[in-house]
Structure formats: structure tokens, C-alpha cells
């Protein structure tokens, strides 16, 4: 047998055997270079043709070309096969751990409002509501805050159009309630309020308040202090202390601001309470007779107390957050932890 034909025959045997054992892409490529490449085995056989008897050359050349064709086809079909194998049969990987569902929960402010409502329900209050978009009359005038009062400065709120603004506090609900009901009145009014404040750690352009109002005969400041004290204890436990400081509000006389002892440092002083040991919650006082005048209550018969309540502050104390913006940024990394 012509030695080159023999060599081709051996090449065929080893190449086909080798092809069967290949699996990776790199293996296939190495195989192609080794046998079919420009410097590969078959090319080198073709180069050796010159050593073959001239009349035998066509036969040997044809055999080499035939082997090249067969190997090329076999390599191709093995590649296709490998490609099919590499693709996963199903897109579902049953070995992966299950996906847990994300369970939402109520926003900390909503939870605080609900707890405040619960406590005041227990004290005989019911819930009243008013609109976020208010008239100047309810937001200011009827609350004894006339036109020239600094609280009406345009910078203090957002005006929708002349005479209509986003309410700056929940106090207008006092007026709306008294307009529609004769005493005794005992309500709280939770809701969102707006002020043209630049956001910082303790200010947000929208925030929450709960208003309180109790009007009856013989209501005194002592009743107000009593109800705020009971509220503070139910909300924060028996260790909390409450203090009232004289203040001015146009719609109450006398007026006060009231503080709770700081729950974060236990009254020792920290960043949240600005080292005072106290956190201001809001204002309160005895309803000014001028306000009764706007709703047709007779101040010689009735007296009443009113208070505001900063829901955000209470929420920050409960959840120990020292920046109000965390409550409005909708950052799940924060909210899911509260
Ligand atoms: N409306 C006041 C504010 O937003 C808070 C307030 C003070 C409410 C005294 C009251 C009150 O009901 O009597 O700053």
C-alpha cells in the first residue's frame, strides 16, 4: 500500500476516535486546527503528494480531500450536537431556592396615627376630618389669624389660588366641626399639612398632625393637661414626662407649647432633643372666645381646650429616627426596618 494512503487511513481512525471524546468548544477548535487547519495533518499529507508516484497522485489526493470533507462534516455535526446539549432543557431550575414574597406593611406614620386614634377613642374622642386644600377663612381668619398676621405670609404655605391654600395645620377642622355641631364636642382630627419649609432633619414641606378639641361647660386647662398626660403615658409608657411652656397662638388663650421627655436618651440629652432632654410635640391651649364667635358658640356658657400634635415627631421618637426625611423618602432600606 502506498505509505501516504496508509497514513491517511490511520489519520482517519485516530481523528474519528478523538472526535468522539471531545466536549468543550476549545477541544473542538483544537481538533479543527490539528486536522483541518492550514498547518494541520491533512494539509501536510497533501504537501507530501510530491513524494507519491505521479500516476498515483490523483488517487491519494482524492483520498486526502475526501477525508478532509468527512472530518469537516463530522466536526460540524458534533458541534451542533454539543450546542443542543449546552442549552438547558427547561428554563426552570428546580434546584434554585424558592423566591420569598415581599410583604408590605403600613407606613410608620400610618401606624402612629392609628395608635393615636386608638388612645383617644379610649378617652371618648371621635375622629373628624377636613380637606387638605383649605380656604384662608378656615385656615386663618376663623382661627383668629387676620389678614395682616405674619402666619399668613405667602412663604408660610402653598397658595392654590387667591384665598385658597394647602392647610398649614389641622386646626381648621376645629372650625368645620363646631360649625356643624353644638357642644359637647370631643374630636381629634388627623391629617396631612403643608408648609413652604425647606426640608432638613426636622422639617418637611408636608407633614402630619392630629388636632384635638374638647368643648363643653366647665372645661379647664387642668383637663387639657390631664388628657395630654394620659396620652403621653399610653403612647410611651409610664416613664415619660410632660411639660407645658407658655406660648402664643392666636386661637387659644392662654396658650402653651408642650414637650415630652426625650425617649431616645431618656431625658439625658442627645442629638434628637438638641441636648435639652425634651422634644417639642406641639401647641395647646384654651379655645379663644374670638374663635367661638366665628362658630356661634356662646363663650359665657362654653369653654374648651384644643391641642395640636406633631405625628412625625412622635413617630421619630417611637422608631428612634433622627431625620424626618427618612419618613418621606420612600427608601425601602429604611422603611422595611421600621
Ligand atoms: N396649629 C398649631 C400649629 O400647627 C398647633 C396648635 C397650637 C394647635 C395650639 C392647637 C392649639 O389646637 O390649641 O403650630
mmCIF file of C-alpha atoms in Angstrom, residues 1-327:
data_model
loop_
_atom_site.group_PDB
_atom_site.id
_atom_site.type_symbol
_atom_site.label_atom_id
_atom_site.label_comp_id
_atom_site.label_asym_id
_atom_site.label_seq_id
_atom_site.Cartn_x
_atom_site.Cartn_y
_atom_site.Cartn_z
ATOM 1 C CA UNK A 1 0.000 0.000 0.000
ATOM 2 C CA UNK A 2 1.190 3.488 -0.767
ATOM 3 C CA UNK A 3 2.609 4.824 2.550
ATOM 4 C CA UNK A 4 0.698 8.095 2.267
ATOM 5 C CA UNK A 5 -2.618 6.262 1.779
ATOM 6 C CA UNK A 6 -1.812 4.212 4.826
ATOM 7 C CA UNK A 7 -1.029 7.323 6.761
ATOM 8 C CA UNK A 8 -4.366 8.831 5.671
ATOM 9 C CA UNK A 9 -6.132 5.690 6.792
ATOM 10 C CA UNK A 10 -4.503 5.864 10.245
ATOM 11 C CA UNK A 11 -5.295 9.560 10.449
ATOM 12 C CA UNK A 12 -8.948 8.804 9.782
ATOM 13 C CA UNK A 13 -9.064 6.222 12.594
ATOM 14 C CA UNK A 14 -7.404 8.402 15.215
ATOM 15 C CA UNK A 15 -9.282 11.545 14.179
ATOM 16 C CA UNK A 16 -12.722 9.948 14.392
ATOM 17 C CA UNK A 17 -11.858 8.316 17.694
ATOM 18 C CA UNK A 18 -10.612 11.622 19.069
ATOM 19 C CA UNK A 19 -13.670 13.477 17.842
ATOM 20 C CA UNK A 20 -15.938 11.251 19.900
ATOM 21 C CA UNK A 21 -14.141 12.164 23.111
ATOM 22 C CA UNK A 22 -14.370 15.959 22.680
ATOM 23 C CA UNK A 23 -16.823 18.080 24.632
ATOM 24 C CA UNK A 24 -15.731 21.666 25.123
ATOM 25 C CA UNK A 25 -15.688 24.393 22.493
ATOM 26 C CA UNK A 26 -11.949 24.733 22.985
ATOM 27 C CA UNK A 27 -11.492 20.987 22.321
ATOM 28 C CA UNK A 28 -13.379 21.251 19.051
ATOM 29 C CA UNK A 29 -11.342 24.231 17.937
ATOM 30 C CA UNK A 30 -8.061 22.499 18.790
ATOM 31 C CA UNK A 31 -9.268 19.480 16.803
ATOM 32 C CA UNK A 32 -10.056 21.650 13.797
ATOM 33 C CA UNK A 33 -6.606 23.261 13.881
ATOM 34 C CA UNK A 34 -4.863 19.922 14.372
ATOM 35 C CA UNK A 35 -6.516 18.087 11.476
ATOM 36 C CA UNK A 36 -8.125 20.615 9.164
ATOM 37 C CA UNK A 37 -6.049 23.767 9.721
ATOM 38 C CA UNK A 38 -3.628 25.277 7.276
ATOM 39 C CA UNK A 39 -0.763 23.628 9.087
ATOM 40 C CA UNK A 40 -2.846 20.613 10.059
ATOM 41 C CA UNK A 41 -2.374 16.890 9.413
ATOM 42 C CA UNK A 42 -4.371 16.705 6.183
ATOM 43 C CA UNK A 43 -2.670 19.724 4.654
ATOM 44 C CA UNK A 44 0.677 18.203 5.474
ATOM 45 C CA UNK A 45 -0.385 14.943 3.772
ATOM 46 C CA UNK A 46 -1.330 16.928 0.658
ATOM 47 C CA UNK A 47 2.080 18.567 0.734
ATOM 48 C CA UNK A 48 3.666 15.131 0.740
ATOM 49 C CA UNK A 49 1.876 14.269 -2.540
ATOM 50 C CA UNK A 50 5.025 15.136 -4.470
ATOM 51 C CA UNK A 51 6.690 12.048 -2.977
ATOM 52 C CA UNK A 52 3.990 9.789 -4.493
ATOM 53 C CA UNK A 53 4.328 8.165 -7.930
ATOM 54 C CA UNK A 54 2.787 10.635 -10.404
ATOM 55 C CA UNK A 55 0.110 8.221 -11.669
ATOM 56 C CA UNK A 56 -0.990 7.502 -8.114
ATOM 57 C CA UNK A 57 -1.187 11.146 -7.056
ATOM 58 C CA UNK A 58 -4.789 11.741 -8.152
ATOM 59 C CA UNK A 59 -5.984 8.763 -6.131
ATOM 60 C CA UNK A 60 -4.074 9.763 -2.986
ATOM 61 C CA UNK A 61 -5.035 13.446 -3.426
ATOM 62 C CA UNK A 62 -8.686 12.486 -3.784
ATOM 63 C CA UNK A 63 -8.465 10.311 -0.650
ATOM 64 C CA UNK A 64 -6.943 13.193 1.327
ATOM 65 C CA UNK A 65 -9.655 15.594 0.129
ATOM 66 C CA UNK A 66 -12.344 13.037 0.877
ATOM 67 C CA UNK A 67 -11.006 12.611 4.433
ATOM 68 C CA UNK A 68 -10.931 16.389 4.852
ATOM 69 C CA UNK A 69 -14.573 16.614 3.748
ATOM 70 C CA UNK A 70 -15.677 13.771 6.018
ATOM 71 C CA UNK A 71 -13.865 15.189 9.023
ATOM 72 C CA UNK A 72 -15.267 18.683 8.391
ATOM 73 C CA UNK A 73 -18.805 17.302 8.252
ATOM 74 C CA UNK A 74 -18.309 15.102 11.314
ATOM 75 C CA UNK A 75 -16.887 18.008 13.280
ATOM 76 C CA UNK A 76 -19.848 20.161 12.295
ATOM 77 C CA UNK A 77 -22.418 17.628 13.371
ATOM 78 C CA UNK A 78 -20.631 17.046 16.696
ATOM 79 C CA UNK A 79 -20.594 20.808 17.243
ATOM 80 C CA UNK A 80 -24.349 21.007 16.619
ATOM 81 C CA UNK A 81 -24.938 18.150 18.999
ATOM 82 C CA UNK A 82 -22.823 19.818 21.689
ATOM 83 C CA UNK A 83 -24.690 23.058 21.134
ATOM 84 C CA UNK A 84 -28.007 21.355 21.738
ATOM 85 C CA UNK A 85 -26.654 19.743 24.897
ATOM 86 C CA UNK A 86 -25.327 23.061 26.206
ATOM 87 C CA UNK A 87 -28.815 24.566 26.110
ATOM 88 C CA UNK A 88 -30.803 23.821 29.255
ATOM 89 C CA UNK A 89 -33.802 21.641 28.574
ATOM 90 C CA UNK A 90 -36.069 23.834 30.656
ATOM 91 C CA UNK A 91 -35.827 27.443 31.793
ATOM 92 C CA UNK A 92 -36.932 26.445 35.272
ATOM 93 C CA UNK A 93 -34.061 25.500 37.510
ATOM 94 C CA UNK A 94 -35.655 23.353 40.181
ATOM 95 C CA UNK A 95 -32.519 23.399 42.280
ATOM 96 C CA UNK A 96 -32.780 27.127 42.976
ATOM 97 C CA UNK A 97 -34.183 28.170 46.369
ATOM 98 C CA UNK A 98 -37.752 29.496 46.252
ATOM 99 C CA UNK A 99 -38.354 33.212 45.903
ATOM 100 C CA UNK A 100 -39.799 34.764 49.023
ATOM 101 C CA UNK A 101 -42.641 37.207 48.543
ATOM 102 C CA UNK A 102 -42.126 40.788 49.635
ATOM 103 C CA UNK A 103 -44.756 41.538 52.236
ATOM 104 C CA UNK A 104 -45.563 45.206 52.564
ATOM 105 C CA UNK A 105 -46.622 46.798 55.826
ATOM 106 C CA UNK A 106 -48.151 50.022 56.991
ATOM 107 C CA UNK A 107 -46.012 53.137 56.886
ATOM 108 C CA UNK A 108 -44.729 54.128 60.356
ATOM 109 C CA UNK A 109 -46.715 57.387 60.178
ATOM 110 C CA UNK A 110 -49.942 55.479 59.470
ATOM 111 C CA UNK A 111 -49.190 53.166 62.384
ATOM 112 C CA UNK A 112 -48.627 56.134 64.694
ATOM 113 C CA UNK A 113 -51.857 57.825 63.544
ATOM 114 C CA UNK A 114 -53.796 54.611 64.148
ATOM 115 C CA UNK A 115 -52.327 54.244 67.633
ATOM 116 C CA UNK A 116 -53.103 57.876 68.456
ATOM 117 C CA UNK A 117 -56.698 57.362 67.303
ATOM 118 C CA UNK A 118 -56.960 54.213 69.454
ATOM 119 C CA UNK A 119 -55.799 56.060 72.547
ATOM 120 C CA UNK A 120 -58.222 58.958 72.031
ATOM 121 C CA UNK A 121 -61.108 56.614 71.259
ATOM 122 C CA UNK A 122 -60.480 55.231 74.725
ATOM 123 C CA UNK A 123 -60.806 58.763 76.109
ATOM 124 C CA UNK A 124 -64.165 59.402 74.459
ATOM 125 C CA UNK A 125 -62.994 61.305 71.359
ATOM 126 C CA UNK A 126 -64.253 60.645 67.850
ATOM 127 C CA UNK A 127 -62.453 61.307 64.559
ATOM 128 C CA UNK A 128 -63.273 64.326 62.393
ATOM 129 C CA UNK A 129 -61.809 65.216 59.039
ATOM 130 C CA UNK A 130 -61.359 68.256 56.824
ATOM 131 C CA UNK A 131 -59.909 68.974 53.384
ATOM 132 C CA UNK A 132 -56.181 69.359 52.660
ATOM 133 C CA UNK A 133 -56.992 72.219 50.276
ATOM 134 C CA UNK A 134 -58.478 74.867 52.544
ATOM 135 C CA UNK A 135 -59.825 78.371 52.287
ATOM 136 C CA UNK A 136 -57.999 81.211 54.005
ATOM 137 C CA UNK A 137 -61.081 81.633 56.108
ATOM 138 C CA UNK A 138 -60.833 78.223 57.801
ATOM 139 C CA UNK A 139 -57.063 78.062 57.843
ATOM 140 C CA UNK A 140 -56.578 81.580 59.241
ATOM 141 C CA UNK A 141 -59.476 84.040 59.734
ATOM 142 C CA UNK A 142 -61.797 81.819 61.739
ATOM 143 C CA UNK A 143 -58.815 80.846 63.873
ATOM 144 C CA UNK A 144 -58.402 84.478 64.864
ATOM 145 C CA UNK A 145 -55.488 84.957 62.482
ATOM 146 C CA UNK A 146 -56.428 88.040 60.463
ATOM 147 C CA UNK A 147 -55.024 89.134 57.162
ATOM 148 C CA UNK A 148 -52.081 91.098 58.485
ATOM 149 C CA UNK A 149 -50.885 88.285 60.767
ATOM 150 C CA UNK A 150 -47.345 87.070 59.952
ATOM 151 C CA UNK A 151 -48.541 83.451 59.773
ATOM 152 C CA UNK A 152 -50.318 84.444 56.577
ATOM 153 C CA UNK A 153 -47.127 85.379 54.846
ATOM 154 C CA UNK A 154 -47.192 83.711 51.454
ATOM 155 C CA UNK A 155 -43.953 81.965 52.384
ATOM 156 C CA UNK A 156 -45.741 80.037 55.099
ATOM 157 C CA UNK A 157 -47.778 77.878 52.791
ATOM 158 C CA UNK A 158 -48.593 76.936 49.216
ATOM 159 C CA UNK A 159 -51.354 79.005 47.668
ATOM 160 C CA UNK A 160 -53.503 77.230 45.119
ATOM 161 C CA UNK A 161 -55.209 80.431 44.062
ATOM 162 C CA UNK A 162 -56.158 83.624 45.820
ATOM 163 C CA UNK A 163 -57.903 82.750 49.057
ATOM 164 C CA UNK A 164 -57.258 79.002 48.748
ATOM 165 C CA UNK A 165 -54.208 77.278 50.178
ATOM 166 C CA UNK A 166 -52.916 73.924 51.334
ATOM 167 C CA UNK A 167 -53.737 73.843 55.029
ATOM 168 C CA UNK A 168 -50.805 74.678 57.263
ATOM 169 C CA UNK A 169 -52.249 72.832 60.244
ATOM 170 C CA UNK A 170 -55.210 70.638 61.184
ATOM 171 C CA UNK A 171 -56.751 73.425 63.310
ATOM 172 C CA UNK A 172 -59.300 74.407 60.590
ATOM 173 C CA UNK A 173 -61.073 71.115 61.344
ATOM 174 C CA UNK A 174 -61.931 72.641 64.745
ATOM 175 C CA UNK A 175 -63.962 75.321 62.954
ATOM 176 C CA UNK A 176 -65.608 72.951 60.478
ATOM 177 C CA UNK A 177 -66.634 70.665 63.342
ATOM 178 C CA UNK A 178 -68.012 73.415 65.585
ATOM 179 C CA UNK A 179 -69.933 74.938 62.653
ATOM 180 C CA UNK A 180 -71.814 71.684 62.275
ATOM 181 C CA UNK A 181 -72.309 70.560 65.829
ATOM 182 C CA UNK A 182 -73.474 72.026 69.112
ATOM 183 C CA UNK A 183 -71.396 71.304 72.250
ATOM 184 C CA UNK A 184 -70.309 68.992 73.718
ATOM 185 C CA UNK A 185 -67.679 68.406 71.055
ATOM 186 C CA UNK A 186 -64.857 65.985 71.629
ATOM 187 C CA UNK A 187 -62.884 65.242 68.464
ATOM 188 C CA UNK A 188 -59.465 64.552 67.127
ATOM 189 C CA UNK A 189 -58.599 65.326 63.504
ATOM 190 C CA UNK A 190 -55.620 63.535 61.994
ATOM 191 C CA UNK A 191 -54.293 64.658 58.639
ATOM 192 C CA UNK A 192 -51.622 65.939 56.342
ATOM 193 C CA UNK A 193 -50.465 69.549 56.492
ATOM 194 C CA UNK A 194 -48.234 71.654 54.276
ATOM 195 C CA UNK A 195 -45.779 74.469 54.741
ATOM 196 C CA UNK A 196 -43.301 76.092 52.446
ATOM 197 C CA UNK A 197 -40.411 74.775 54.517
ATOM 198 C CA UNK A 198 -37.018 73.798 53.194
ATOM 199 C CA UNK A 199 -36.509 70.141 54.109
ATOM 200 C CA UNK A 200 -33.966 69.435 56.832
ATOM 201 C CA UNK A 201 -33.643 66.903 59.655
ATOM 202 C CA UNK A 202 -36.732 68.267 61.410
ATOM 203 C CA UNK A 203 -38.740 69.963 58.614
ATOM 204 C CA UNK A 204 -40.598 68.598 55.625
ATOM 205 C CA UNK A 205 -42.878 70.586 53.300
ATOM 206 C CA UNK A 206 -45.639 68.136 54.133
ATOM 207 C CA UNK A 207 -46.138 66.500 57.490
ATOM 208 C CA UNK A 208 -48.836 65.100 59.738
ATOM 209 C CA UNK A 209 -50.723 66.478 62.692
ATOM 210 C CA UNK A 210 -53.527 65.343 64.913
ATOM 211 C CA UNK A 211 -55.754 68.133 66.157
ATOM 212 C CA UNK A 212 -57.716 67.773 69.373
ATOM 213 C CA UNK A 213 -60.744 69.752 70.539
ATOM 214 C CA UNK A 214 -62.979 69.433 73.553
ATOM 215 C CA UNK A 215 -65.728 71.973 74.149
ATOM 216 C CA UNK A 216 -68.297 71.699 76.913
ATOM 217 C CA UNK A 217 -69.294 73.570 80.022
ATOM 218 C CA UNK A 218 -66.586 73.995 82.651
ATOM 219 C CA UNK A 219 -63.653 72.670 80.641
ATOM 220 C CA UNK A 220 -60.376 73.841 82.189
ATOM 221 C CA UNK A 221 -56.664 73.860 81.481
ATOM 222 C CA UNK A 222 -56.361 71.080 84.068
ATOM 223 C CA UNK A 223 -58.479 68.861 81.796
ATOM 224 C CA UNK A 224 -56.117 69.642 78.920
ATOM 225 C CA UNK A 225 -53.042 68.757 80.966
ATOM 226 C CA UNK A 226 -54.719 65.596 82.174
ATOM 227 C CA UNK A 227 -55.582 64.357 78.698
ATOM 228 C CA UNK A 228 -52.115 65.115 77.296
ATOM 229 C CA UNK A 229 -50.511 63.324 80.248
ATOM 230 C CA UNK A 230 -52.667 60.243 79.795
ATOM 231 C CA UNK A 231 -51.929 60.242 76.096
ATOM 232 C CA UNK A 232 -48.159 60.505 76.653
ATOM 233 C CA UNK A 233 -48.172 57.555 79.068
ATOM 234 C CA UNK A 234 -50.300 55.364 76.834
ATOM 235 C CA UNK A 235 -48.075 56.143 73.886
ATOM 236 C CA UNK A 236 -44.640 55.985 75.505
ATOM 237 C CA UNK A 237 -45.059 54.225 78.838
ATOM 238 C CA UNK A 238 -45.175 55.437 82.405
ATOM 239 C CA UNK A 239 -41.660 56.930 82.436
ATOM 240 C CA UNK A 240 -42.435 59.737 80.027
ATOM 241 C CA UNK A 241 -42.675 63.244 81.462
ATOM 242 C CA UNK A 242 -44.747 66.099 80.034
ATOM 243 C CA UNK A 243 -44.123 69.805 80.408
ATOM 244 C CA UNK A 244 -46.075 72.862 79.260
ATOM 245 C CA UNK A 245 -44.341 76.142 78.374
ATOM 246 C CA UNK A 246 -46.227 79.448 77.962
ATOM 247 C CA UNK A 247 -46.564 80.382 74.281
ATOM 248 C CA UNK A 248 -48.781 82.357 71.941
ATOM 249 C CA UNK A 249 -51.302 81.042 69.445
ATOM 250 C CA UNK A 250 -53.980 83.351 68.012
ATOM 251 C CA UNK A 251 -56.749 80.782 68.505
ATOM 252 C CA UNK A 252 -56.117 79.830 72.128
ATOM 253 C CA UNK A 253 -55.854 81.899 75.297
ATOM 254 C CA UNK A 254 -53.932 81.066 77.376
ATOM 255 C CA UNK A 255 -51.680 79.076 75.056
ATOM 256 C CA UNK A 256 -48.778 76.747 75.652
ATOM 257 C CA UNK A 257 -46.349 74.548 73.851
ATOM 258 C CA UNK A 258 -45.877 71.125 75.329
ATOM 259 C CA UNK A 259 -42.915 68.761 75.292
ATOM 260 C CA UNK A 260 -42.362 65.084 76.098
ATOM 261 C CA UNK A 261 -39.182 63.934 77.762
ATOM 262 C CA UNK A 262 -36.882 62.530 75.091
ATOM 263 C CA UNK A 263 -37.473 58.818 74.699
ATOM 264 C CA UNK A 264 -34.254 58.315 72.808
ATOM 265 C CA UNK A 265 -31.861 59.391 75.573
ATOM 266 C CA UNK A 266 -34.281 59.027 78.493
ATOM 267 C CA UNK A 267 -34.085 62.784 79.103
ATOM 268 C CA UNK A 268 -30.298 62.899 79.458
ATOM 269 C CA UNK A 269 -29.741 64.908 76.292
ATOM 270 C CA UNK A 270 -28.938 63.758 72.745
ATOM 271 C CA UNK A 271 -28.930 64.950 69.136
ATOM 272 C CA UNK A 272 -32.660 64.432 68.679
ATOM 273 C CA UNK A 273 -33.597 66.584 71.679
ATOM 274 C CA UNK A 274 -30.735 69.006 70.959
ATOM 275 C CA UNK A 275 -29.309 68.137 74.363
ATOM 276 C CA UNK A 276 -32.302 69.535 76.214
ATOM 277 C CA UNK A 277 -33.840 66.196 77.252
ATOM 278 C CA UNK A 278 -37.191 67.389 75.858
ATOM 279 C CA UNK A 279 -38.885 67.075 72.485
ATOM 280 C CA UNK A 280 -41.494 69.613 71.443
ATOM 281 C CA UNK A 281 -44.708 67.896 70.394
ATOM 282 C CA UNK A 282 -46.932 70.870 69.502
ATOM 283 C CA UNK A 283 -49.113 73.618 70.933
ATOM 284 C CA UNK A 284 -52.264 73.682 73.009
ATOM 285 C CA UNK A 285 -54.474 75.999 74.987
ATOM 286 C CA UNK A 286 -57.970 77.134 75.892
ATOM 287 C CA UNK A 287 -60.097 77.985 72.853
ATOM 288 C CA UNK A 288 -60.077 81.765 72.363
ATOM 289 C CA UNK A 289 -63.553 83.360 72.759
ATOM 290 C CA UNK A 290 -62.966 85.046 69.376
ATOM 291 C CA UNK A 291 -62.943 81.588 67.767
ATOM 292 C CA UNK A 292 -66.239 80.712 69.467
ATOM 293 C CA UNK A 293 -67.573 83.959 67.990
ATOM 294 C CA UNK A 294 -66.918 82.592 64.453
ATOM 295 C CA UNK A 295 -68.919 79.432 65.049
ATOM 296 C CA UNK A 296 -71.767 80.817 67.105
ATOM 297 C CA UNK A 297 -70.848 79.250 70.456
ATOM 298 C CA UNK A 298 -71.534 81.415 73.489
ATOM 299 C CA UNK A 299 -68.214 81.839 75.379
ATOM 300 C CA UNK A 300 -70.090 82.763 78.559
ATOM 301 C CA UNK A 301 -71.580 79.246 78.599
ATOM 302 C CA UNK A 302 -68.915 77.101 76.946
ATOM 303 C CA UNK A 303 -65.206 76.677 77.351
ATOM 304 C CA UNK A 304 -62.881 74.280 75.656
ATOM 305 C CA UNK A 305 -59.336 73.211 75.089
ATOM 306 C CA UNK A 306 -57.552 72.488 71.832
ATOM 307 C CA UNK A 307 -54.236 70.918 71.060
ATOM 308 C CA UNK A 308 -52.099 70.022 68.108
ATOM 309 C CA UNK A 309 -49.851 67.019 67.909
ATOM 310 C CA UNK A 310 -46.826 66.526 65.665
ATOM 311 C CA UNK A 311 -47.271 62.999 64.339
ATOM 312 C CA UNK A 312 -43.867 62.969 62.661
ATOM 313 C CA UNK A 313 -42.114 63.893 65.910
ATOM 314 C CA UNK A 314 -43.950 61.153 67.779
ATOM 315 C CA UNK A 315 -43.097 58.670 65.030
ATOM 316 C CA UNK A 316 -39.446 59.691 65.147
ATOM 317 C CA UNK A 317 -39.383 59.195 68.914
ATOM 318 C CA UNK A 318 -41.065 55.799 68.683
ATOM 319 C CA UNK A 319 -38.848 54.458 65.950
ATOM 320 C CA UNK A 320 -35.748 56.317 67.058
ATOM 321 C CA UNK A 321 -35.065 58.099 63.813
ATOM 322 C CA UNK A 322 -33.385 61.474 63.944
ATOM 323 C CA UNK A 323 -34.226 62.753 60.465
ATOM 324 C CA UNK A 324 -37.807 63.379 59.340
ATOM 325 C CA UNK A 325 -36.789 62.896 55.692
ATOM 326 C CA UNK A 326 -36.470 59.160 56.275
ATOM 327 C CA UNK A 327 -40.244 59.129 56.653
#
